[in-house]
Short mmCIF file of C-alpha atoms in Angstrom, two decimals:
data_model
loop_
_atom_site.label_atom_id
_atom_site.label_comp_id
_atom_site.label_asym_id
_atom_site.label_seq_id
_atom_site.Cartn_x
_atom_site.Cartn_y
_atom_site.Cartn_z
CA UNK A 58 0.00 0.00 0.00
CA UNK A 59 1.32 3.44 -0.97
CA UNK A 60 2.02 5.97 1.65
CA UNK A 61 0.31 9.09 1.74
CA UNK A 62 3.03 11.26 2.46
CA UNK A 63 2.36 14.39 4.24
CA UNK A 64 5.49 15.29 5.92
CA UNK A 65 6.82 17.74 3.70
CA UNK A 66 8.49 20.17 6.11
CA UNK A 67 10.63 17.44 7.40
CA UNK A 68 11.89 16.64 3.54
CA UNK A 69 10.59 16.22 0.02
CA UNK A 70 10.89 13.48 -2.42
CA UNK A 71 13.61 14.60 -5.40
CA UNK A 72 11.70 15.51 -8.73
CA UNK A 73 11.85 13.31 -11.57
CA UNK A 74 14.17 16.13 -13.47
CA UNK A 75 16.53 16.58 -10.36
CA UNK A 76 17.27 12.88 -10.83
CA UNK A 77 17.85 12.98 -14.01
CA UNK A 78 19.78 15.75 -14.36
CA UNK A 79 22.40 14.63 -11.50
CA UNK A 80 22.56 10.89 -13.41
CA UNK A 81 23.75 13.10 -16.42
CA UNK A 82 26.44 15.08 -14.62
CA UNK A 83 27.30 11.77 -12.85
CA UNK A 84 27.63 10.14 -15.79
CA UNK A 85 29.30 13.06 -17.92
CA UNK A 86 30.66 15.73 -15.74
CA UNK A 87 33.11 14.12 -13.30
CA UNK A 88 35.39 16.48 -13.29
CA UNK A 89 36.64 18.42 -10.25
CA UNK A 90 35.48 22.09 -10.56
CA UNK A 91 39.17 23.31 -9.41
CA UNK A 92 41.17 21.36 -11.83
CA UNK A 93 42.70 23.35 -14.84
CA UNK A 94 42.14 20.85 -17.89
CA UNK A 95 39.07 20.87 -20.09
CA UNK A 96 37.02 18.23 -17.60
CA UNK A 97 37.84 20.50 -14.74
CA UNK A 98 37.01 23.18 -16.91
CA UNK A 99 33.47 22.23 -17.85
CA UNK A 100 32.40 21.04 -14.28
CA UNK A 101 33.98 24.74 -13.05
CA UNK A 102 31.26 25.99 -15.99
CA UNK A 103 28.17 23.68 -14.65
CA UNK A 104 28.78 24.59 -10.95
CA UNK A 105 28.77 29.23 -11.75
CA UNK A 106 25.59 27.95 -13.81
CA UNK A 107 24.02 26.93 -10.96
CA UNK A 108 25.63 29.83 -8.81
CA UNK A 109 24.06 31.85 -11.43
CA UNK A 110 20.29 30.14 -11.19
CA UNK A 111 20.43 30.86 -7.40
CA UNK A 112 20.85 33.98 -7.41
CA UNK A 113 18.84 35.01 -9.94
CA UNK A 114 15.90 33.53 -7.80
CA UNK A 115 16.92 35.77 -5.11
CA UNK A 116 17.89 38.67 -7.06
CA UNK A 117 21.24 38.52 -6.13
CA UNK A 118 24.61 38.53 -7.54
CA UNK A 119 26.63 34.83 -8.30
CA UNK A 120 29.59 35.77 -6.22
CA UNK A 121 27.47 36.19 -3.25
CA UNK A 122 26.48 32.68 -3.45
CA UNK A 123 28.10 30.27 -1.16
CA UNK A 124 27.79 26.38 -2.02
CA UNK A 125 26.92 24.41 1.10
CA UNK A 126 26.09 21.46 2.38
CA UNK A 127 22.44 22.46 3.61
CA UNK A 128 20.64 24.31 6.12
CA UNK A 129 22.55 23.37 9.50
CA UNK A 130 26.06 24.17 7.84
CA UNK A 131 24.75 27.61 6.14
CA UNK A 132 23.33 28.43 10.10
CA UNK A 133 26.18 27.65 12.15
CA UNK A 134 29.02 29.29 9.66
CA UNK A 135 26.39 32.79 9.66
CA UNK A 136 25.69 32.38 13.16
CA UNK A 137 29.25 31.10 14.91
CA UNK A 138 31.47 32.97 12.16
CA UNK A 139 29.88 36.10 12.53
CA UNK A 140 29.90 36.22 16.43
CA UNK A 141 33.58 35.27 16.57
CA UNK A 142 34.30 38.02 13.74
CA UNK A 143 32.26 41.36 15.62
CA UNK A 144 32.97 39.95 19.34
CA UNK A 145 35.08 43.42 19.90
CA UNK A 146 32.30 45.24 19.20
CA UNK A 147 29.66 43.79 21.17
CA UNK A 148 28.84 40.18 22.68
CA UNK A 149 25.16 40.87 22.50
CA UNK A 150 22.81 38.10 19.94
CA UNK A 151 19.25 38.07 19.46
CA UNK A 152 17.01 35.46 18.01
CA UNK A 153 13.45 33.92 18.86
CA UNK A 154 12.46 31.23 20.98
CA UNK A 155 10.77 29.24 17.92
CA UNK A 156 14.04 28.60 15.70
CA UNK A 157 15.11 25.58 14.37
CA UNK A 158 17.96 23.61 15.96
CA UNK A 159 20.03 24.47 13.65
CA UNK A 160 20.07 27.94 14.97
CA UNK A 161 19.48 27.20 18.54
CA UNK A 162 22.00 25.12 19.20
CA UNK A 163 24.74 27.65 18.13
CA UNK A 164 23.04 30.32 20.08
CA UNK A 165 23.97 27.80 22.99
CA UNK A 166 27.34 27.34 22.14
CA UNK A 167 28.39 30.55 21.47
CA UNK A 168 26.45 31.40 25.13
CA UNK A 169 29.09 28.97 26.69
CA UNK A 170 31.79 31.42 24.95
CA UNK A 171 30.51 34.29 26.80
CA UNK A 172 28.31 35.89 24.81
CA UNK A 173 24.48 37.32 25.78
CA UNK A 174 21.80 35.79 23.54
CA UNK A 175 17.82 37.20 23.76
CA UNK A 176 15.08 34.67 22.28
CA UNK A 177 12.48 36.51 21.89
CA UNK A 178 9.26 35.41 22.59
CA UNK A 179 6.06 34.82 20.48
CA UNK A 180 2.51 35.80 20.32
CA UNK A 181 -0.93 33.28 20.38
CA UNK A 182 -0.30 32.81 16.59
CA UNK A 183 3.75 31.98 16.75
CA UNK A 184 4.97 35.26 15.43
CA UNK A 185 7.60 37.77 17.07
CA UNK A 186 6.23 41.32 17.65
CA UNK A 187 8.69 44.32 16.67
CA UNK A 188 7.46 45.65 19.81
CA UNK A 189 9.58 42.92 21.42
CA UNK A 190 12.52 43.07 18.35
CA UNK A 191 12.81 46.41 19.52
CA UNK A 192 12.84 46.24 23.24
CA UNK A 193 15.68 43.49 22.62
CA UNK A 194 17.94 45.29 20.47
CA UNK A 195 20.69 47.64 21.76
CA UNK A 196 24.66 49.27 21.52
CA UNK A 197 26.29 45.41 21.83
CA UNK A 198 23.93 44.05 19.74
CA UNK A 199 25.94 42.21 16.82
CA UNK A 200 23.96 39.99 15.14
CA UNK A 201 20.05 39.28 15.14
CA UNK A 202 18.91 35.46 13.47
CA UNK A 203 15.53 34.86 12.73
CA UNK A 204 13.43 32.59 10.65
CA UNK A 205 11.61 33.43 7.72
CA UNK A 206 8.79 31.12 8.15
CA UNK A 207 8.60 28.33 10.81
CA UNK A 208 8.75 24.72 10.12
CA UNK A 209 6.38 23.38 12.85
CA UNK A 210 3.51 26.53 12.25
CA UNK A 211 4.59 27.69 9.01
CA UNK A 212 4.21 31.49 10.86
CA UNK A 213 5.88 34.64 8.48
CA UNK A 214 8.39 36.45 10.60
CA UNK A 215 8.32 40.45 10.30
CA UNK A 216 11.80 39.94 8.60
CA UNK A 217 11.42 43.04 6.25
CA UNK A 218 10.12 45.13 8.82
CA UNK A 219 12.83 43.59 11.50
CA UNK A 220 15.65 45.00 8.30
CA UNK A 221 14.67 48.65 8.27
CA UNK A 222 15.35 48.39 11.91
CA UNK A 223 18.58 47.64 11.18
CA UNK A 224 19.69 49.50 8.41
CA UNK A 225 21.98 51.76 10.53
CA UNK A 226 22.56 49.47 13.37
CA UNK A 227 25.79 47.46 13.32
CA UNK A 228 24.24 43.81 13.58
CA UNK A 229 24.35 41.98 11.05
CA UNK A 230 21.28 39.98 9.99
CA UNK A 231 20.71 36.51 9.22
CA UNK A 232 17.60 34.37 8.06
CA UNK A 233 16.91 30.89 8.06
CA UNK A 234 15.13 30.47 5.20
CA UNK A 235 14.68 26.75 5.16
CA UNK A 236 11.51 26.26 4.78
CA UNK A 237 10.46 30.00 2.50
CA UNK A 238 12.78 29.76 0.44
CA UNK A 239 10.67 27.10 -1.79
CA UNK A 240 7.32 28.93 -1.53
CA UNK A 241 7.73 32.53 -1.18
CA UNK A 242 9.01 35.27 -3.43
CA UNK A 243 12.21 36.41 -1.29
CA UNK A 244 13.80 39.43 -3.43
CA UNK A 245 17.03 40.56 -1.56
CA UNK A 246 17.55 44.06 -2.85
CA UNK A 247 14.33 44.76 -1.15
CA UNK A 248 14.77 43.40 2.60
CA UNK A 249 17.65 44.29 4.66
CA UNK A 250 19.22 40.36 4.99
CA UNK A 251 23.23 39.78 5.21
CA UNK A 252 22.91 36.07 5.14
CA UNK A 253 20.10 34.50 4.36
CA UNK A 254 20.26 30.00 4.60
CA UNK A 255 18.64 27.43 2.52
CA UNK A 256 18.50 23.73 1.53
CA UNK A 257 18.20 21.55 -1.30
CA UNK A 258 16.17 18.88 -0.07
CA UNK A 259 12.66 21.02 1.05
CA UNK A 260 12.50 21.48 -2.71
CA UNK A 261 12.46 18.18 -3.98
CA UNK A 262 16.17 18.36 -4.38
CA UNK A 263 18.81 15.96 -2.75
CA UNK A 264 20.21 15.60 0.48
CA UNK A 265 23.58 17.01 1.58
CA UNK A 266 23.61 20.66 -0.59
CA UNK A 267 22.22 23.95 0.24
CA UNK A 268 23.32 27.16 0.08
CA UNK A 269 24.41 30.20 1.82
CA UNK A 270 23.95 34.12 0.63
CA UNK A 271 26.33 36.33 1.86
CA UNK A 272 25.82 40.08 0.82
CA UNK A 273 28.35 41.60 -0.44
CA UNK A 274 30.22 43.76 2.00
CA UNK A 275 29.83 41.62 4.73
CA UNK A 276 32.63 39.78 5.85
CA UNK A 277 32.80 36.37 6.86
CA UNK A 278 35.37 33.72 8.26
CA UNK A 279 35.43 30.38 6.87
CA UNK A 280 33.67 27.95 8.36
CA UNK A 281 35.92 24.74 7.14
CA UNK A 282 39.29 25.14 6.03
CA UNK A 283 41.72 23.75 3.68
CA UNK A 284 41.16 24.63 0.16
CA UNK A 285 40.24 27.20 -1.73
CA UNK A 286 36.76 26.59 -2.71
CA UNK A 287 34.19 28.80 -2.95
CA UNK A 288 36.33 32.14 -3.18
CA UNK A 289 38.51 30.47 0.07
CA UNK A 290 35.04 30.90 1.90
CA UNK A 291 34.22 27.32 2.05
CA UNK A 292 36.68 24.38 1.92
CA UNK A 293 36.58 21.31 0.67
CA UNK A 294 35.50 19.77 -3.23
CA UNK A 295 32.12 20.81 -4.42
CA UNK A 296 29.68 18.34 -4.76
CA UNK A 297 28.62 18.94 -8.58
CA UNK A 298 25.78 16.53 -8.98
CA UNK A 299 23.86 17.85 -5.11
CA UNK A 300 24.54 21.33 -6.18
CA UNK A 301 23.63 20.59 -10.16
CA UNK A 302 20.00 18.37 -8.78
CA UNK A 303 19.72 21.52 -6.44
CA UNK A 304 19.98 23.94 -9.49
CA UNK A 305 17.53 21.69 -11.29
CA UNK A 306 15.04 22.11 -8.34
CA UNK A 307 15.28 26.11 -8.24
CA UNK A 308 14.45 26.24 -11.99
CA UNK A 309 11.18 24.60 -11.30
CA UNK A 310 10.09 27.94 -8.51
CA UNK A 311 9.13 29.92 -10.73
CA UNK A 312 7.26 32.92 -9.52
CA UNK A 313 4.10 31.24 -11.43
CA UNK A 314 4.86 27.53 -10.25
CA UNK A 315 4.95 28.97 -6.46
CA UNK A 316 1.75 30.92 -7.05
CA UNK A 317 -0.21 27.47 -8.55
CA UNK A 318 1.30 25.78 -5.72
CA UNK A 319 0.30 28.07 -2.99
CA UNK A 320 -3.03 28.16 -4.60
CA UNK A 321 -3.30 24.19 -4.20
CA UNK A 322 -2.02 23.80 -0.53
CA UNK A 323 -4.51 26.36 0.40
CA UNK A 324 -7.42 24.43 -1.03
CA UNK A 325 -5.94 21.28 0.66
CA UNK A 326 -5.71 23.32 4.30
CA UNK A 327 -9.62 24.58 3.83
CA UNK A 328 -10.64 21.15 2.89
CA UNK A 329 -9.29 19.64 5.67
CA UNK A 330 -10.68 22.38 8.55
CA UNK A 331 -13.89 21.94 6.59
CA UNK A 332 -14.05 18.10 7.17
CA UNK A 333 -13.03 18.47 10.69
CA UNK A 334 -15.74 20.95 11.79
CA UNK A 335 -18.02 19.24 9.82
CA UNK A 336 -17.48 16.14 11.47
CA UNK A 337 -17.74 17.71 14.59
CA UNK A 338 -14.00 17.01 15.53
CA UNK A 339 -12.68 18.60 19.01
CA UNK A 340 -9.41 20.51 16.90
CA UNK A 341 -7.90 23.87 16.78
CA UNK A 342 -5.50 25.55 14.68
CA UNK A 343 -1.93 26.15 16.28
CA UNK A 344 -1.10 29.68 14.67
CA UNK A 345 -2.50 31.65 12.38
CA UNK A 346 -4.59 31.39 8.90
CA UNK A 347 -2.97 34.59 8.31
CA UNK A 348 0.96 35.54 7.38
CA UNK A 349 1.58 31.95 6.88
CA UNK A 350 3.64 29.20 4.71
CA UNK A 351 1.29 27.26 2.21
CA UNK A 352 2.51 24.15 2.45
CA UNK A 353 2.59 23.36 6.66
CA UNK A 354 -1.21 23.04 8.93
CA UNK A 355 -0.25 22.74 12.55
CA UNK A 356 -3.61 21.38 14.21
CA UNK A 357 -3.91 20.40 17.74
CA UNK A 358 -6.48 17.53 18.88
CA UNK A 359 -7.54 18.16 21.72
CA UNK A 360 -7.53 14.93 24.28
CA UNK A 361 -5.66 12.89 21.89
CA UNK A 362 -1.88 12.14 22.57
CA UNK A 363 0.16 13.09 19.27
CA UNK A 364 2.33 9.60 19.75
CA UNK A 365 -0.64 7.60 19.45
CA UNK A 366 -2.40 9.37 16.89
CA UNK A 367 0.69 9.40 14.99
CA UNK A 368 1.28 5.45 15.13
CA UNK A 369 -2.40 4.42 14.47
CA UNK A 370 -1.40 7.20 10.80
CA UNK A 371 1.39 5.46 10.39
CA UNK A 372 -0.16 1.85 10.24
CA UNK A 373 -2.67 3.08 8.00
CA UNK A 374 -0.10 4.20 6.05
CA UNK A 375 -0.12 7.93 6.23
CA UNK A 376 2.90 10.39 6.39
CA UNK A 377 2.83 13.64 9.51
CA UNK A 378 4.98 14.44 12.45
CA UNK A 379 4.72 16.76 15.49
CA UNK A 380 6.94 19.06 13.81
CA UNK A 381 9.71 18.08 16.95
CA UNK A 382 12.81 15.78 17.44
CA UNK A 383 11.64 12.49 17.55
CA UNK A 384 14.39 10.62 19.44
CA UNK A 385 14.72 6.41 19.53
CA UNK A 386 11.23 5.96 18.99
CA UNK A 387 9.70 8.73 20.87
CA UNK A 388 8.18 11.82 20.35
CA UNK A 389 9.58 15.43 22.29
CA UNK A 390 7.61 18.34 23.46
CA UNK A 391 7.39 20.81 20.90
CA UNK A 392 9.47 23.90 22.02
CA UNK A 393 7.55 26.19 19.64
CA UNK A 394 3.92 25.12 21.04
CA UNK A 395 5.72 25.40 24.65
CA UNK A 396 6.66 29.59 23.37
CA UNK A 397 3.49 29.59 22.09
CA UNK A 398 1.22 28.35 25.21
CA UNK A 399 3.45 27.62 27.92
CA UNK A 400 5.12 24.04 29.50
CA UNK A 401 2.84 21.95 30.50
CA UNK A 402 0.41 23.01 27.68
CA UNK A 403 -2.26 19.99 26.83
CA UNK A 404 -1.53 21.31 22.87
CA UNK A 405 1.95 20.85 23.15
CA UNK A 406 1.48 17.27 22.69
CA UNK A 407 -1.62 16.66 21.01
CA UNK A 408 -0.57 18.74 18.31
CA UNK A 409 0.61 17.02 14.58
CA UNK A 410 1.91 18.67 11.52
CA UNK A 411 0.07 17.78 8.09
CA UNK A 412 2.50 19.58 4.99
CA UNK A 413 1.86 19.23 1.26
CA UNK A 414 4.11 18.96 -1.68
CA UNK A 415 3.24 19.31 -5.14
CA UNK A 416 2.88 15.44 -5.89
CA UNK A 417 -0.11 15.61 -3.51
CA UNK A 418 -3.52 15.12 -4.76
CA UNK A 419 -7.39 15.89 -4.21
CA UNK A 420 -7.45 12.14 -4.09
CA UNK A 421 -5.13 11.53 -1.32
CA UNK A 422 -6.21 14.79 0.55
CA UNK A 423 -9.74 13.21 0.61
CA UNK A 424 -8.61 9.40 2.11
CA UNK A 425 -6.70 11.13 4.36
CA UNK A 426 -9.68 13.21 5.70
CA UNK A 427 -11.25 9.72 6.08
CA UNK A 428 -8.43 8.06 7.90
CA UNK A 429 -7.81 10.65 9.87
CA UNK A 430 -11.35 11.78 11.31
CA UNK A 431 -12.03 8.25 11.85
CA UNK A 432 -8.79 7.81 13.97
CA UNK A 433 -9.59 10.80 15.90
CA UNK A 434 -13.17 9.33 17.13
CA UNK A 435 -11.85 6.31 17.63
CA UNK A 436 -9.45 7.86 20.26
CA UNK A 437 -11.90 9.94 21.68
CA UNK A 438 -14.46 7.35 22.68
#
């Protein structure tokens, strides 16, 4: 039996094209980018093409473009890098209490290094308020890291707003754009972001790659070290076929694709509240319809434990998480429904996360509905 797959947000199946375009430079492009010969040559060509894609879907320039490989790498070399670089000038960081891992677990490190960090609390619907931003921010303040959109809520951070703030403040900021960067038009020359992260596979690309922007002006200490890849800012032989699948992926967002895909996770997200009330199920929405990612619907069942109703989805074959760590088998509190309601919250874990990808159908959104309503009452007897 086929799964339905519904956990997006946590990764994305590669796209028929991304496959077989990394088969081809597999099979025909083997060559290592910094080699001088013709091979070398041509893969050097292949990987500025991509370079060149990415930043075109930002509106950026290639050479700000930093090869990667993915989200947690592109976080910790902003994040860590940064701090170490602007320490004289301030030990002060700022970022929320709803970031990924990948973020928080630097902000912890660096914290054991001396330096201050504020995570800044959210509102009912999972956003920060600039009321809050700017109570935070002051002289040491250095750099300032916060999400673009949330993977457990799919919430919209203030991030252009948060940028005019800092325009003539000497922070530098940083975005994880993780899960945006597939759905929403991001257009750099418009928002005030330094370094901005993002990874291949949340848009049906592979594993391993992603990407780092680094405006230009902004200084930044390598990460890894050893060669000189990457203009000496990363380290280490590119790998041609992630990046060259992850180029393959970008040139399928365009600004219309997005927009038909937005359009379709929407009608999946009112379908499914539809169904719910309509079968009279005990449910509320964690976060907002409003300022929100397409693709991720955080409900919370009330009275049903999120471990069980997640193993009675799985053996019928269906795809969601609780948006948090599960570890050897079971499932952690969320930490962004504990910012949003508090410890000890009963929707901090009887809360799931249902996210779409474009391979979803009507079809599937409709047996799901069925599975899923009848689990619930079931539970609830």
């Amino acid at each position: 039996m086929k799964y339905i797959y519904l956990d997006h947000a946590a990764t994305t199946p590669m796209h028929p094209d991304v496959i077989n375009e990394m088969t081809e430079v597999m099979t025909t492009n083997y060559g290592n980018p910094s080699s001088i010969h013709g091979v070398g040559r041509e893969a050097h060509r292949k990987l500025e093409a991509v370079r060149q894609i990415i930043a075109e879907s930002l509106h950026a320039a290639p050479h700000e473009i930093i090869f990667t490989s993915g989200g947690t790498e592109s976080d910790n070399t902003a994040i860590i890098e940064t701090a170490l670089r602007m320490k004289d000038k301030g030990k002060h960081l700022i970022t929320t209490a709803v970031e990924h891992p990948a973020v928080l677990e630097p902000m912890k490190y660096l914290e054991t290094m001396g330096f201050d960090v504020t995570y800044l609390p959210v509102d009912s619907s999972g956003r920060v308020t600039i009321e809050a931003f700017e109570e935070a921010l002051n002289e040491e303040t250095i750099l300032v890291s916060i999400m673009y959109g949330n993977n457990e809520t799919g919430q919209l951070m203030p991030i252009k707003e948060i940028g005019e703030l800092l325009k003539e403040h000497q922070a530098v900021f940083h975005t994880d754009a993780v899960q945006a960067y597939g759905s929403e038009e991001i257009d750099l020359q418009k928002i005030g972001i330094d370094f901005l992260s993002a990874s291949a596979h949340k848009i049906n690309g592979p594993k391993g790659v992603g990407f780092l922007y680094k405006r230009e002006g902004i200084r930044l200490l390598p990460f890894m070290h050893g060669g000189e890849q990457e203009e000496k800012r990363r380290a280490g032989t590119e790998n041609l076929a992630g990046i060259a699948g992850m180029g393959k992926a970008v040139e399928r967002l365009s600004t219309e694709a997005k927009l038909q895909q937005k359009k379709k996770n929407q009608q999946f997200q009112l379908l499914i509240l539809k169904q719910l009330t309509e079968a009279e199920i005990a449910y509320q929405l964690n976060g907002s319809q409003e300022q929100k990612l397409s693709h991720i619907l955080n409900l919370w069942f009330k009275g049903v434990p999120n471990d069980l109703l997640l193993m009675h989805l799985d053996l019928n074959h269906v795809a969601v998480s609780t948006g948090s760590a599960c570890t050897a088998g079971t499932v952690e509190p969320s930490h962004v429904l504990e910012a949003m309601y508090g410890e000890g919250h009963p929707a901090v874990n009887e809360s799931i996360r249902i996210s779409f990808g474009y391979e979803n159908t009507e079809e599937e959104i409709a047996k799901f509905m069925d599975i899923l309503i009848q689990t619930v009452k079931r539970l609830t007897e």
